[in-house]
GROMACS .gro file of C-alpha atoms in nm:
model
  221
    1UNK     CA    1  17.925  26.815  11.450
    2UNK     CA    2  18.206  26.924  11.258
    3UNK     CA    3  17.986  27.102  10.955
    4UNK     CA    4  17.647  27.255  11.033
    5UNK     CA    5  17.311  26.993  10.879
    6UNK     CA    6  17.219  27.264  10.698
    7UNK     CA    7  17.497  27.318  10.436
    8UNK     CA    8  17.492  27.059  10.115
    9UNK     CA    9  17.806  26.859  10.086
   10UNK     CA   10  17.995  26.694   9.839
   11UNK     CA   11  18.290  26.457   9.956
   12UNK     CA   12  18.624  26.316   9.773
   13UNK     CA   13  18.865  26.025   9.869
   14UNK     CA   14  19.142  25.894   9.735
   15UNK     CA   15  19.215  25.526   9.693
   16UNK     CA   16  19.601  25.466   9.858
   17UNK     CA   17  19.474  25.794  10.136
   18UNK     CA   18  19.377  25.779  10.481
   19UNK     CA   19  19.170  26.121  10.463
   20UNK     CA   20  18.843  26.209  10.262
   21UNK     CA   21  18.798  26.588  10.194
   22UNK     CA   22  18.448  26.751  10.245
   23UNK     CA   23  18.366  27.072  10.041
   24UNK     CA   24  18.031  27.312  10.068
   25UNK     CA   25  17.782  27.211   9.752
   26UNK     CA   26  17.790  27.412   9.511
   27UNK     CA   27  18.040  27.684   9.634
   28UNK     CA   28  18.300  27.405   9.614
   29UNK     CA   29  18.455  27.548   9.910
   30UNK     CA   30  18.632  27.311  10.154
   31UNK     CA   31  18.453  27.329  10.505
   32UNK     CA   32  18.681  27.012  10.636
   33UNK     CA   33  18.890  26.664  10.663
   34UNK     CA   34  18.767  26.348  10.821
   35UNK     CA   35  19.051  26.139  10.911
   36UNK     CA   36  19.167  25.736  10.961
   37UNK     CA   37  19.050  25.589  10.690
   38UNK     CA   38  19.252  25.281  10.465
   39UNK     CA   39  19.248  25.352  10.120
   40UNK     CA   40  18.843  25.547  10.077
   41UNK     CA   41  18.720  25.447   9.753
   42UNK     CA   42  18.313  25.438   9.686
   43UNK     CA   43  18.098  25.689   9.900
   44UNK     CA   44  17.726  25.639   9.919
   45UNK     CA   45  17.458  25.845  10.060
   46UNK     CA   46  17.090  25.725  10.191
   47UNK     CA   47  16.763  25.839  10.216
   48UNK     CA   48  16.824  26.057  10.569
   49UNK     CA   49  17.165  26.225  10.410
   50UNK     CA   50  17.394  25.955  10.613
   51UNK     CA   51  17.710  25.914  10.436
   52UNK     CA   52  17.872  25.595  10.346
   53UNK     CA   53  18.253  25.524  10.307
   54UNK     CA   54  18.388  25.188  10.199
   55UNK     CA   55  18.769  25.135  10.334
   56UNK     CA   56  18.994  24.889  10.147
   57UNK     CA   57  19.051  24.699  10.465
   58UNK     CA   58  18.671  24.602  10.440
   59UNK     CA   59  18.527  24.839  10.667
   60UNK     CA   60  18.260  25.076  10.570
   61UNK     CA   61  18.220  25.403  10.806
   62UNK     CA   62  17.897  25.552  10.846
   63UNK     CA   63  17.860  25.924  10.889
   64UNK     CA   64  17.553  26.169  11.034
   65UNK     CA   65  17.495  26.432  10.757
   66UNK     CA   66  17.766  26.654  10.870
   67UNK     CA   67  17.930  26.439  11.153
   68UNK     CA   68  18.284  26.419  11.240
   69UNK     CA   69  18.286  26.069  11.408
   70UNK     CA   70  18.087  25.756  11.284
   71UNK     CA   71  17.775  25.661  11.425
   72UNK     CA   72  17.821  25.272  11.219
   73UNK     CA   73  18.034  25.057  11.086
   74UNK     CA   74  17.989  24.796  10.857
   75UNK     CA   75  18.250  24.481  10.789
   76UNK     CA   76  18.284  24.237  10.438
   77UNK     CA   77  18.538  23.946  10.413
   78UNK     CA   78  18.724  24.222  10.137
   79UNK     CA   79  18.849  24.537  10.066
   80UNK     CA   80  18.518  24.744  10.039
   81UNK     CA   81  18.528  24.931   9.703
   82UNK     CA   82  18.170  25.073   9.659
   83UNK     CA   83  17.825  25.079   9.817
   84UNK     CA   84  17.475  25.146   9.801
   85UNK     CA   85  17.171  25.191   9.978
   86UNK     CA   86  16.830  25.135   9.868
   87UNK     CA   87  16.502  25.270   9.955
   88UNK     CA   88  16.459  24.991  10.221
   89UNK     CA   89  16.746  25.129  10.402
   90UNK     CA   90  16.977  24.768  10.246
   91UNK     CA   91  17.336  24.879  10.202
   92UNK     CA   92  17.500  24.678   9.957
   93UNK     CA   93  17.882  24.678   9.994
   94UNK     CA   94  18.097  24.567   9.680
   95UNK     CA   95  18.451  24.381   9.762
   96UNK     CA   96  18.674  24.407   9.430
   97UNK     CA   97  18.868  24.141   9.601
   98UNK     CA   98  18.797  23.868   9.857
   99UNK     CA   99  19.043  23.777  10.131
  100UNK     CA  100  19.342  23.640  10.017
  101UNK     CA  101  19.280  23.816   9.620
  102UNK     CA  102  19.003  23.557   9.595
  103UNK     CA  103  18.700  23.642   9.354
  104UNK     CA  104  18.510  23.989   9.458
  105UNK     CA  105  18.159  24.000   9.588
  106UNK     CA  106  17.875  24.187   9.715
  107UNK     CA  107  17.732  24.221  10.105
  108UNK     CA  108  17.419  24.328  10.169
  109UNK     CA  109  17.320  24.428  10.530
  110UNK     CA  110  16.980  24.446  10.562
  111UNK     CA  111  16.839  24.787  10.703
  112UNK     CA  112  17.092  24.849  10.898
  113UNK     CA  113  17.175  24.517  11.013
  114UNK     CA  114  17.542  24.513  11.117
  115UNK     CA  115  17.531  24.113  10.988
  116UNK     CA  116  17.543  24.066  10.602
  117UNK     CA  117  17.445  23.844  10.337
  118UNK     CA  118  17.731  23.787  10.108
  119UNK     CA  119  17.660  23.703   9.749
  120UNK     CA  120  17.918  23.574   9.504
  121UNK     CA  121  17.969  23.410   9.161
  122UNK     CA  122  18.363  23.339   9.085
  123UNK     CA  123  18.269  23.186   8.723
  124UNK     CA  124  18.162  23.540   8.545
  125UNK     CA  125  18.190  23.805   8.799
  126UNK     CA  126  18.527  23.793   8.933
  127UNK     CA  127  18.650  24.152   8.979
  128UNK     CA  128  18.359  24.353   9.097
  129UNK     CA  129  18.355  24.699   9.076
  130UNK     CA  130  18.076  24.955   9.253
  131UNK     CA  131  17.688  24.829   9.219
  132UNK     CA  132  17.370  25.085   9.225
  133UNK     CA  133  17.005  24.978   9.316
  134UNK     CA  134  16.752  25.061   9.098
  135UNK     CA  135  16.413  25.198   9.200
  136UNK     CA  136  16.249  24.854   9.248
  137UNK     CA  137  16.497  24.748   9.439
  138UNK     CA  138  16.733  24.530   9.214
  139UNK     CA  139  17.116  24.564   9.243
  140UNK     CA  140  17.277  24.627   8.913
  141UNK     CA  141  17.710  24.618   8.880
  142UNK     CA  142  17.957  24.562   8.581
  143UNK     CA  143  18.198  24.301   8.699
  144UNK     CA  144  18.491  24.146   8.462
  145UNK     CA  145  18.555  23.785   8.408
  146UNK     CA  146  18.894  23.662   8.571
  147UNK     CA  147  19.033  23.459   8.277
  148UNK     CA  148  19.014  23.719   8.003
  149UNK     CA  149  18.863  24.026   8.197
  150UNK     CA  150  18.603  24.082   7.957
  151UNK     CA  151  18.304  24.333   8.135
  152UNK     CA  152  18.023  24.106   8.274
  153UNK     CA  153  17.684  24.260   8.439
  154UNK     CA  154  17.554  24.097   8.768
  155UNK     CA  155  17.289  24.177   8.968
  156UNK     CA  156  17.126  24.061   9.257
  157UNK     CA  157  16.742  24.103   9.161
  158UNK     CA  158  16.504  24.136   9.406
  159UNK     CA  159  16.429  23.884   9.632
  160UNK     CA  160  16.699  23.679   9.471
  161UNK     CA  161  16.982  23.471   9.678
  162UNK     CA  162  17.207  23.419   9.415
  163UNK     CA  163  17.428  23.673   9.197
  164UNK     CA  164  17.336  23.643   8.879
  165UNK     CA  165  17.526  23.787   8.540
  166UNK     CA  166  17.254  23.979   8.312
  167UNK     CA  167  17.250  24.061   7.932
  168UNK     CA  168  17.362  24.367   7.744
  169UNK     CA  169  17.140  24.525   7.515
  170UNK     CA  170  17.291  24.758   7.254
  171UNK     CA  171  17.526  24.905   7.441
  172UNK     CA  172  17.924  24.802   7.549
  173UNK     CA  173  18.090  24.899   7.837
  174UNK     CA  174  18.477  24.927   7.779
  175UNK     CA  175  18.625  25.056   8.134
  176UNK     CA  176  18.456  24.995   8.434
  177UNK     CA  177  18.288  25.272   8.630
  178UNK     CA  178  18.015  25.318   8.913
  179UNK     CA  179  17.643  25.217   8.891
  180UNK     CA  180  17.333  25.412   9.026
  181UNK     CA  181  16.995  25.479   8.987
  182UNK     CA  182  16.939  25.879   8.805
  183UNK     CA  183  16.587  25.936   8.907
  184UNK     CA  184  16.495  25.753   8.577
  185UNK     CA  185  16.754  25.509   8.410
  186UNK     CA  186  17.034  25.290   8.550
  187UNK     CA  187  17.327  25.540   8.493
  188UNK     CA  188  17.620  25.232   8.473
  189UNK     CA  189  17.959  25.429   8.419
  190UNK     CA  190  18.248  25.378   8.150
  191UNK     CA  191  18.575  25.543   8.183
  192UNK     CA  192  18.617  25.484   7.798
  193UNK     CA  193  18.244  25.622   7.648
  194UNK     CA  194  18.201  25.452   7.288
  195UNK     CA  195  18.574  25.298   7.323
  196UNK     CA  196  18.721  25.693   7.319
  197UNK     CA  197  18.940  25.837   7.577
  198UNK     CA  198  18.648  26.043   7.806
  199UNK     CA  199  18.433  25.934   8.067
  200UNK     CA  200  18.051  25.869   8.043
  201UNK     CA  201  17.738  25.741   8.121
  202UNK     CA  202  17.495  25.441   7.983
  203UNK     CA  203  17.118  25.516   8.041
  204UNK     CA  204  16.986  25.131   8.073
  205UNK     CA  205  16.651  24.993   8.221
  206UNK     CA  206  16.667  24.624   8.366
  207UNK     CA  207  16.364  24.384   8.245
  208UNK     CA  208  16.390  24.055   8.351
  209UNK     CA  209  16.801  23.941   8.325
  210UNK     CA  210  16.838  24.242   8.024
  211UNK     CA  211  17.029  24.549   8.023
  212UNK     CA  212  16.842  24.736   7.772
  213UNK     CA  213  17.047  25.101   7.648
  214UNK     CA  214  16.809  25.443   7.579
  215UNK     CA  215  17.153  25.636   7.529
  216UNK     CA  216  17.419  25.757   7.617
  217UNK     CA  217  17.638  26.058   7.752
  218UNK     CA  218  17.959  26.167   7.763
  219UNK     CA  219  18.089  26.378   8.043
  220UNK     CA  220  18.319  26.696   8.024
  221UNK     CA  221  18.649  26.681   8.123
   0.00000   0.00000   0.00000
């Protein structure tokens, strides 16, 4: 491998790149480059340290803790913008985009499955950005409607086969950001916390088709 198991890592891509840098957690040193990637966005981690990268050509590269060369790949009908995986070992892989700029969705390959389930729903969750899974297994993402891009939620609850747009609770999210699970809260991302001009986070528990806020935080610059 190209970095010793080990070390702690932390990785950053950049949409429009072909490389994603790796640096040494939390010495923020850089230990290394992986290479021949199109356009990295949304990295996501599992339960054994594998490391996820979505491509915008639709192809999501899976990576030993610590590996140099994949050991999986994964392929959506889009350009892969985000993932998750879930305690099962599901990935879920989010496609802003369809083929052919038609309306995003979500692909779920099922522990480790390299065939997916693709859900969709073009009426209210057009643009899709990254989703997170909570800890009972539901899969939570703020999508925008195509008409007048107003920010949706959508999930696809558990044991569901449809994608399904849930209802915000005291709380507004004004620019997208990623979704994941904190260890206690759905931690759903805005670029715009409160409407301002920093980035933040919206601590929100999921009953039934409700978003429900307990706070929220803004991050340092």
């Amino acid at each position: 491998t190209l970095f010793p198991y080990t070390t702690l890592f932390r990785s950053v891509s950049g949409f429009n790149a072909t490389t994603v840098t790796v640096y040494d957690y939390p010495s923020e040193h850089e230990v290394g480059v992986l290479n021949g990637f199109s356009s990295p966005a949304g990295q996501c981690v599992d339960a054994q340290g594998d490391v996820y990268i979505a491509n915008g050509n639709g192809v999501v590269d899976e990576y030993a803790h610590g590996g140099s060369q994949p050991i999986a790949t994964f392929t959506t009908g889009g350009g892969a913008f985000g993932c998750s995986v879930d305690k099962a070992n599901d990935l879920a892989v989010t496609d802003f985009l369809g083929a052919s700029y038609s309306a995003g969705s979500v692909t779920v390959f099922r522990k480790g499955s390299s065939k997916g389930t693709v859900y969709s729903n073009p009426s209210s969750c057009y643009y899709i950005w990254t989703a997170g899974y909570d800890d009972k297994g539901n899969l939570i993402m703020i999508a925008e409607n195509q008409a007048s891009e107003a920010v949706v939620f959508c999930a696809v609850l558990k044991g569901s086969k449809h994608l399904t747009t849930l209802t915000a609770n005291g709380f507004t999210i004004y620019s997208p950001a990623p979704t994941m699970w904190d260890g206690k809260y759905i931690a759903l991302g805005d670029q715009q916390i409160g409407g301002g001009l920093q980035s933040g986070i919206v601590e929100a528990t999921l009953s039934g088709s409700t978003l429900t806020s307990h706070g929220q935080v803004a991050l340092d610059d």
